[in-house]
């Protein structure tokens, strides 16, 4: 039988985001519901982003996906949840020129092919799942003509990876943990757009591009089960910090922003260390440079803290995620230049203590 050869495609690009008030811990593993609100900044898509093309054709007989050119399985619950939620919201699509007409019901039987590329190391703690699931959900929603705003789409991306919900918006974004059991109010909301605080410059120092040892998913599960500090953090500390952080962002108050960002990163790593068995994201011991490397990230903290104190007011905030990379947020271009000079002085390239690379990007 001759099939009707047509393919309909959509391509989208989504940047990653960096949390300044961290998400760590779930109250529902399947729906991916957090135990606290979090706030992040979405990066400029020119630097760290995922590009995803989704295609549909009557000739495809199963859903398939390629990540960085290599086929991956879509069998996992997270992919299935996202695909199911988007399909359930699909509407009619008509392309008169190509003579294509897809009805709402057709989508339940049509299959998609997905090709996704990251322009940065996957799973090295640079939030590849955040950009990846945000881009997957957004491009599928466009392909299937889903009539929902980015807030509603964020609740679907969240079911792929928690941090992904925050990448549906630019600028500073809050993931509201929500109260509902079905997760319907656990969505991302934009706080301010990318133009609001455009003096900020973000530097990412890549210590190692290898994959991290403890996945965020299992790490945060262990923390929730074993840490005695996590409840205090989620219930007492973070709610107050969220209010102060929103104010600092609205008012361009860099000293408060920097203090909260650094403290929250340090507390996140403290609850990781308070986990059984302890999680050391800041200690990259499997790297060839072993002990030296293990100290690199701590040395960056020392370097920034010392400089900020000597200037009398913070010039740079640091934050470290679940991988061997340092994110530095400078108050302006001048501070970023001085910070880079310091990094290059303390960690000269091609020395025993070098960092693999630096990515510099304006926030957008
Ligand atoms: C964050 N991280 O807020 C925190 C800070 C890492 C440290 O979100 O299990 O990949 O897919 O929901 O989103 C990393 O966790 O975990 C993360 P899942 P995810 O950015």
Short mmCIF file of C-alpha atoms and ligand atoms in Angstrom, two decimals:
data_model
loop_
_atom_site.label_atom_id
_atom_site.label_comp_id
_atom_site.label_asym_id
_atom_site.label_seq_id
_atom_site.Cartn_x
_atom_site.Cartn_y
_atom_site.Cartn_z
CA UNK A 1 0.00 0.00 0.00
CA UNK A 2 1.30 3.44 -0.99
CA UNK A 3 1.50 5.70 2.05
CA UNK A 4 0.84 9.39 1.80
CA UNK A 5 4.35 10.80 2.13
CA UNK A 6 4.39 13.90 4.21
CA UNK A 7 6.30 15.13 7.23
CA UNK A 8 5.39 18.09 9.39
CA UNK A 9 8.21 19.58 11.48
CA UNK A 10 8.79 22.18 14.17
CA UNK A 11 12.17 23.34 15.52
CA UNK A 12 12.61 25.22 18.79
CA UNK A 13 15.53 26.42 20.88
CA UNK A 14 15.47 26.65 24.67
CA UNK A 15 18.16 27.97 27.02
CA UNK A 16 19.10 26.38 30.30
CA UNK A 17 18.54 28.09 33.66
CA UNK A 18 20.62 28.49 36.79
CA UNK A 19 18.88 28.40 40.18
CA UNK A 20 19.74 31.15 42.66
CA UNK A 21 17.34 29.67 45.22
CA UNK A 22 17.72 25.93 44.72
CA UNK A 23 15.20 23.16 44.16
CA UNK A 24 16.29 20.07 46.10
CA UNK A 25 13.79 17.44 47.21
CA UNK A 26 10.46 16.11 45.96
CA UNK A 27 7.19 15.40 47.71
CA UNK A 28 5.92 13.40 44.69
CA UNK A 29 8.42 11.48 42.54
CA UNK A 30 6.11 10.66 39.65
CA UNK A 31 4.54 14.09 39.15
CA UNK A 32 7.82 15.79 40.19
CA UNK A 33 6.49 18.10 42.89
CA UNK A 34 9.08 20.04 44.89
CA UNK A 35 9.26 20.52 48.65
CA UNK A 36 10.10 24.23 48.22
CA UNK A 37 9.75 27.09 45.75
CA UNK A 38 12.84 27.95 43.70
CA UNK A 39 14.04 30.94 41.65
CA UNK A 40 16.32 30.83 38.62
CA UNK A 41 17.75 32.99 35.89
CA UNK A 42 17.39 31.85 32.30
CA UNK A 43 20.57 32.13 30.25
CA UNK A 44 21.11 33.69 26.86
CA UNK A 45 20.18 31.02 24.27
CA UNK A 46 23.34 31.81 22.32
CA UNK A 47 25.49 30.04 24.91
CA UNK A 48 23.86 27.10 26.67
CA UNK A 49 20.81 25.75 24.93
CA UNK A 50 19.02 22.79 23.46
CA UNK A 51 17.76 22.77 19.89
CA UNK A 52 15.00 20.27 19.21
CA UNK A 53 13.22 19.32 16.01
CA UNK A 54 10.02 17.31 16.29
CA UNK A 55 8.44 15.69 13.26
CA UNK A 56 5.23 13.82 12.59
CA UNK A 57 4.41 11.62 9.63
CA UNK A 58 1.90 8.85 8.89
CA UNK A 59 4.97 6.81 7.90
CA UNK A 60 6.39 6.78 11.45
CA UNK A 61 5.31 3.65 13.27
CA UNK A 62 6.66 4.46 16.73
CA UNK A 63 7.79 7.44 18.81
CA UNK A 64 11.59 7.77 18.61
CA UNK A 65 14.18 10.22 19.88
CA UNK A 66 17.84 11.01 19.16
CA UNK A 67 19.93 13.02 21.63
CA UNK A 68 23.10 14.52 20.18
CA UNK A 69 22.76 12.12 17.23
CA UNK A 70 22.40 8.95 19.31
CA UNK A 71 19.07 7.19 19.68
CA UNK A 72 17.75 7.08 23.25
CA UNK A 73 14.85 5.16 24.71
CA UNK A 74 11.55 6.95 25.27
CA UNK A 75 10.34 4.14 27.52
CA UNK A 76 10.96 6.04 30.76
CA UNK A 77 8.01 7.44 32.68
CA UNK A 78 9.19 11.02 32.29
CA UNK A 79 9.12 11.00 28.48
CA UNK A 80 5.87 9.05 28.45
CA UNK A 81 4.24 11.51 30.87
CA UNK A 82 5.24 14.51 28.73
CA UNK A 83 4.12 12.86 25.46
CA UNK A 84 0.80 11.78 26.98
CA UNK A 85 0.05 15.21 28.48
CA UNK A 86 0.83 17.03 25.22
CA UNK A 87 -1.15 14.55 23.08
CA UNK A 88 -4.13 14.95 25.39
CA UNK A 89 -4.15 18.67 24.60
CA UNK A 90 -3.53 18.47 20.83
CA UNK A 91 -5.88 20.26 18.45
CA UNK A 92 -6.57 20.27 14.72
CA UNK A 93 -3.73 21.21 12.38
CA UNK A 94 -4.21 22.14 8.76
CA UNK A 95 -1.59 22.94 6.15
CA UNK A 96 -3.47 23.71 2.94
CA UNK A 97 -0.37 24.11 0.79
CA UNK A 98 0.86 20.63 1.65
CA UNK A 99 -2.65 19.22 1.70
CA UNK A 100 -2.25 18.05 5.30
CA UNK A 101 -5.15 17.84 7.70
CA UNK A 102 -4.68 16.35 11.16
CA UNK A 103 -7.62 16.24 13.54
CA UNK A 104 -7.48 16.25 17.32
CA UNK A 105 -8.18 12.51 17.35
CA UNK A 106 -5.54 11.69 14.68
CA UNK A 107 -2.80 12.78 17.10
CA UNK A 108 -3.55 9.83 19.38
CA UNK A 109 -2.40 7.41 16.63
CA UNK A 110 0.32 9.43 14.90
CA UNK A 111 3.93 8.97 16.01
CA UNK A 112 6.67 11.55 16.42
CA UNK A 113 10.39 11.58 15.82
CA UNK A 114 12.48 13.91 17.96
CA UNK A 115 16.05 15.10 17.34
CA UNK A 116 17.65 17.10 20.12
CA UNK A 117 21.10 18.71 20.43
CA UNK A 118 22.78 20.36 23.41
CA UNK A 119 25.51 22.89 22.69
CA UNK A 120 27.07 22.08 26.09
CA UNK A 121 28.12 18.94 28.04
CA UNK A 122 25.15 16.71 28.80
CA UNK A 123 24.64 15.67 32.44
CA UNK A 124 27.73 17.46 33.75
CA UNK A 125 25.57 19.55 36.03
CA UNK A 126 24.86 22.22 33.45
CA UNK A 127 21.14 21.57 33.66
CA UNK A 128 20.88 19.76 30.32
CA UNK A 129 17.62 18.13 31.40
CA UNK A 130 16.17 21.57 32.13
CA UNK A 131 16.72 22.90 28.62
CA UNK A 132 16.00 19.48 27.10
CA UNK A 133 12.56 18.81 28.54
CA UNK A 134 11.50 22.46 28.23
CA UNK A 135 12.40 22.36 24.54
CA UNK A 136 10.77 18.96 23.97
CA UNK A 137 7.48 20.03 25.53
CA UNK A 138 7.47 23.42 23.82
CA UNK A 139 8.22 22.06 20.33
CA UNK A 140 5.68 19.21 20.67
CA UNK A 141 3.08 21.74 21.84
CA UNK A 142 3.69 23.86 18.74
CA UNK A 143 3.61 20.83 16.44
CA UNK A 144 0.32 19.58 17.92
CA UNK A 145 -1.20 23.07 18.09
CA UNK A 146 -1.70 22.95 21.86
CA UNK A 147 -3.66 26.03 22.90
CA UNK A 148 -2.12 26.61 26.32
CA UNK A 149 0.15 29.33 27.70
CA UNK A 150 3.74 28.75 28.81
CA UNK A 151 2.65 28.52 32.46
CA UNK A 152 0.44 25.51 31.68
CA UNK A 153 3.19 24.04 29.47
CA UNK A 154 5.64 24.49 32.36
CA UNK A 155 3.54 22.05 34.43
CA UNK A 156 4.08 19.46 31.68
CA UNK A 157 7.83 20.17 31.31
CA UNK A 158 8.07 19.79 35.11
CA UNK A 159 7.03 16.14 34.71
CA UNK A 160 10.10 15.63 32.52
CA UNK A 161 12.51 17.28 34.94
CA UNK A 162 11.69 19.64 37.80
CA UNK A 163 14.08 22.40 36.77
CA UNK A 164 12.76 22.26 33.17
CA UNK A 165 9.59 24.14 34.10
CA UNK A 166 11.67 27.28 34.75
CA UNK A 167 13.17 27.29 31.23
CA UNK A 168 9.82 28.11 29.57
CA UNK A 169 10.40 31.80 30.41
CA UNK A 170 13.30 34.23 30.06
CA UNK A 171 14.62 36.54 32.79
CA UNK A 172 14.12 35.59 36.45
CA UNK A 173 11.58 32.83 36.99
CA UNK A 174 9.95 31.30 40.07
CA UNK A 175 8.81 27.68 40.24
CA UNK A 176 5.88 27.76 42.66
CA UNK A 177 5.79 24.40 44.44
CA UNK A 178 1.98 24.50 44.69
CA UNK A 179 -0.38 22.77 47.08
CA UNK A 180 -2.52 20.52 44.88
CA UNK A 181 -1.93 16.78 44.87
CA UNK A 182 -2.30 16.58 41.08
CA UNK A 183 0.42 19.21 40.56
CA UNK A 184 -1.86 21.54 38.60
CA UNK A 185 -0.62 24.59 40.58
CA UNK A 186 3.06 23.55 40.54
CA UNK A 187 4.09 25.83 37.68
CA UNK A 188 6.70 28.38 36.63
CA UNK A 189 5.87 32.08 36.78
CA UNK A 190 8.00 34.82 35.23
CA UNK A 191 9.17 37.38 37.83
CA UNK A 192 10.91 39.93 35.60
CA UNK A 193 11.84 39.68 31.94
CA UNK A 194 15.37 39.50 30.51
CA UNK A 195 15.62 43.29 30.09
CA UNK A 196 14.89 44.10 33.73
CA UNK A 197 18.42 43.50 35.09
CA UNK A 198 20.55 43.35 31.99
CA UNK A 199 23.76 44.65 33.61
CA UNK A 200 24.30 41.23 35.19
CA UNK A 201 26.93 39.05 33.50
CA UNK A 202 27.08 35.32 34.07
CA UNK A 203 30.37 33.40 33.90
CA UNK A 204 30.36 29.61 33.91
CA UNK A 205 33.68 27.98 34.78
CA UNK A 206 33.67 24.38 33.60
CA UNK A 207 35.90 22.33 35.90
CA UNK A 208 35.12 19.03 34.21
CA UNK A 209 32.81 18.03 31.39
CA UNK A 210 32.50 14.45 32.55
CA UNK A 211 29.14 13.11 33.75
CA UNK A 212 28.41 13.66 37.42
CA UNK A 213 28.50 10.68 39.77
CA UNK A 214 25.26 11.10 41.67
CA UNK A 215 22.20 11.97 39.60
CA UNK A 216 20.08 14.80 40.98
CA UNK A 217 17.06 12.52 41.07
CA UNK A 218 18.60 9.88 43.35
CA UNK A 219 20.61 12.46 45.29
CA UNK A 220 17.56 14.47 46.29
CA UNK A 221 15.64 11.29 47.12
CA UNK A 222 18.43 10.27 49.53
CA UNK A 223 18.47 13.76 51.02
CA UNK A 224 14.72 13.79 51.69
CA UNK A 225 14.94 10.31 53.26
CA UNK A 226 18.01 10.82 55.44
CA UNK A 227 18.92 14.48 56.04
CA UNK A 228 17.74 16.07 59.27
CA UNK A 229 18.54 19.55 57.94
CA UNK A 230 16.39 19.40 54.80
CA UNK A 231 13.08 19.94 56.55
CA UNK A 232 14.38 23.07 58.27
CA UNK A 233 15.67 24.32 54.91
CA UNK A 234 12.45 23.63 53.00
CA UNK A 235 10.01 24.89 55.64
CA UNK A 236 11.87 27.66 57.48
CA UNK A 237 14.75 28.98 55.40
CA UNK A 238 13.65 28.92 51.76
CA UNK A 239 10.21 30.58 52.16
CA UNK A 240 11.89 33.64 53.75
CA UNK A 241 14.65 33.68 51.15
CA UNK A 242 12.14 33.54 48.30
CA UNK A 243 10.44 36.73 49.53
CA UNK A 244 13.76 38.53 50.01
CA UNK A 245 15.10 37.34 46.65
CA UNK A 246 12.03 38.57 44.78
CA UNK A 247 12.47 41.99 46.41
CA UNK A 248 16.19 42.08 45.62
CA UNK A 249 15.50 41.27 41.97
CA UNK A 250 12.73 43.87 41.66
CA UNK A 251 15.00 46.54 43.24
CA UNK A 252 18.24 45.60 41.44
CA UNK A 253 19.68 45.15 44.94
CA UNK A 254 22.92 43.32 44.11
CA UNK A 255 24.34 43.05 47.67
CA UNK A 256 21.19 41.26 48.90
CA UNK A 257 20.97 39.20 45.70
CA UNK A 258 24.59 38.07 46.06
CA UNK A 259 24.28 37.28 49.77
CA UNK A 260 21.14 35.16 49.21
CA UNK A 261 22.53 33.40 46.13
CA UNK A 262 25.81 32.41 47.81
CA UNK A 263 24.10 31.36 51.07
CA UNK A 264 21.55 29.26 49.25
CA UNK A 265 24.18 27.48 47.17
CA UNK A 266 26.18 26.78 50.34
CA UNK A 267 23.10 25.48 52.16
CA UNK A 268 22.20 23.22 49.24
CA UNK A 269 25.68 21.65 49.44
CA UNK A 270 25.37 21.46 53.24
CA UNK A 271 22.18 19.35 52.98
CA UNK A 272 23.93 17.20 50.36
CA UNK A 273 26.73 16.56 52.84
CA UNK A 274 24.11 15.91 55.55
CA UNK A 275 22.74 13.07 53.39
CA UNK A 276 23.52 9.37 54.04
CA UNK A 277 25.64 8.42 52.18
CA UNK A 278 26.98 11.99 51.86
CA UNK A 279 26.89 13.66 48.44
CA UNK A 280 29.88 15.81 47.48
CA UNK A 281 29.05 17.67 44.31
CA UNK A 282 31.83 20.14 44.97
CA UNK A 283 34.46 17.42 45.15
CA UNK A 284 35.24 16.04 41.71
CA UNK A 285 37.45 13.17 42.90
CA UNK A 286 37.13 10.92 39.86
CA UNK A 287 38.84 13.50 37.68
CA UNK A 288 42.44 12.84 36.66
CA UNK A 289 43.59 15.76 38.78
CA UNK A 290 42.13 14.05 41.84
CA UNK A 291 42.79 15.98 45.03
CA UNK A 292 43.74 19.23 43.33
CA UNK A 293 40.49 19.21 41.39
CA UNK A 294 38.53 18.44 44.52
CA UNK A 295 39.69 21.71 45.95
CA UNK A 296 39.05 23.83 42.85
CA UNK A 297 35.45 24.72 43.53
CA UNK A 298 36.15 25.53 47.17
CA UNK A 299 39.05 27.72 46.05
CA UNK A 300 36.67 29.66 43.79
CA UNK A 301 34.43 30.37 46.80
CA UNK A 302 37.44 31.59 48.77
CA UNK A 303 38.57 33.76 45.88
CA UNK A 304 35.14 35.41 45.44
CA UNK A 305 34.51 35.86 49.20
CA UNK A 306 37.90 37.52 49.65
CA UNK A 307 37.45 39.86 46.72
CA UNK A 308 33.90 40.84 47.73
CA UNK A 309 35.10 41.65 51.27
CA UNK A 310 38.02 43.72 50.02
CA UNK A 311 35.72 45.79 47.79
CA UNK A 312 33.39 46.55 50.72
CA UNK A 313 30.32 45.51 48.67
CA UNK A 314 29.74 42.29 46.67
CA UNK A 315 30.93 42.36 43.06
CA UNK A 316 30.18 38.75 42.21
CA UNK A 317 27.81 36.03 43.46
CA UNK A 318 28.71 32.36 43.15
CA UNK A 319 26.42 29.37 42.88
CA UNK A 320 27.23 25.68 42.36
CA UNK A 321 24.81 23.04 41.11
CA UNK A 322 24.90 19.27 41.13
CA UNK A 323 28.05 19.02 39.02
CA UNK A 324 31.65 20.18 38.69
CA UNK A 325 30.99 23.69 37.39
CA UNK A 326 31.00 27.11 39.00
CA UNK A 327 28.52 29.80 38.05
CA UNK A 328 29.53 33.36 38.82
CA UNK A 329 27.10 36.24 38.48
CA UNK A 330 28.84 39.61 38.23
CA UNK A 331 27.05 42.86 39.04
CA UNK A 332 28.19 44.40 35.75
CA UNK A 333 30.62 44.02 32.85
CA UNK A 334 33.50 45.66 34.74
CA UNK A 335 33.15 43.24 37.67
CA UNK A 336 32.93 40.33 35.23
CA UNK A 337 36.18 41.38 33.53
CA UNK A 338 37.96 41.69 36.87
CA UNK A 339 36.55 38.32 37.99
CA UNK A 340 37.81 36.64 34.81
CA UNK A 341 41.25 38.16 35.34
CA UNK A 342 41.29 36.73 38.84
CA UNK A 343 40.13 33.30 37.65
CA UNK A 344 42.80 33.24 34.96
CA UNK A 345 45.42 34.30 37.51
CA UNK A 346 44.45 31.66 40.11
CA UNK A 347 43.63 28.91 37.60
CA UNK A 348 45.91 29.54 34.61
CA UNK A 349 45.00 27.53 31.50
CA UNK A 350 47.07 24.40 30.83
CA UNK A 351 48.39 24.28 34.37
CA UNK A 352 47.72 21.61 37.00
CA UNK A 353 44.85 23.67 38.30
CA UNK A 354 43.20 24.86 35.10
CA UNK A 355 39.48 24.94 34.52
CA UNK A 356 38.39 23.38 31.22
CA UNK A 357 36.77 26.46 29.78
CA UNK A 358 34.90 29.59 30.56
CA UNK A 359 31.53 30.44 29.12
CA UNK A 360 30.57 34.06 29.38
CA UNK A 361 27.10 35.20 28.63
CA UNK A 362 24.82 38.11 29.21
CA UNK A 363 21.69 37.14 31.00
CA UNK A 364 18.78 37.20 28.59
C1 LIG B 1 17.99 23.55 40.69
N1 LIG B 1 19.08 21.32 40.69
O1 LIG B 1 17.13 24.21 41.30
C2 LIG B 1 18.65 22.43 41.48
C3 LIG B 1 19.88 22.92 42.18
C4 LIG B 1 20.41 20.93 40.99
C5 LIG B 1 20.85 21.77 42.12
O2 LIG B 1 17.14 21.12 39.65
O3 LIG B 1 14.76 14.82 39.31
O4 LIG B 1 17.52 17.64 37.06
O5 LIG B 1 14.77 15.81 37.02
O6 LIG B 1 13.50 16.91 38.86
O7 LIG B 1 15.65 19.14 37.83
C6 LIG B 1 18.62 19.40 39.28
O8 LIG B 1 17.53 18.54 39.39
O9 LIG B 1 15.98 16.87 38.88
C7 LIG B 1 18.23 20.66 39.89
P1 LIG B 1 14.68 16.06 38.51
P2 LIG B 1 16.64 18.09 38.15
O10 LIG B 1 18.35 23.83 39.53
#
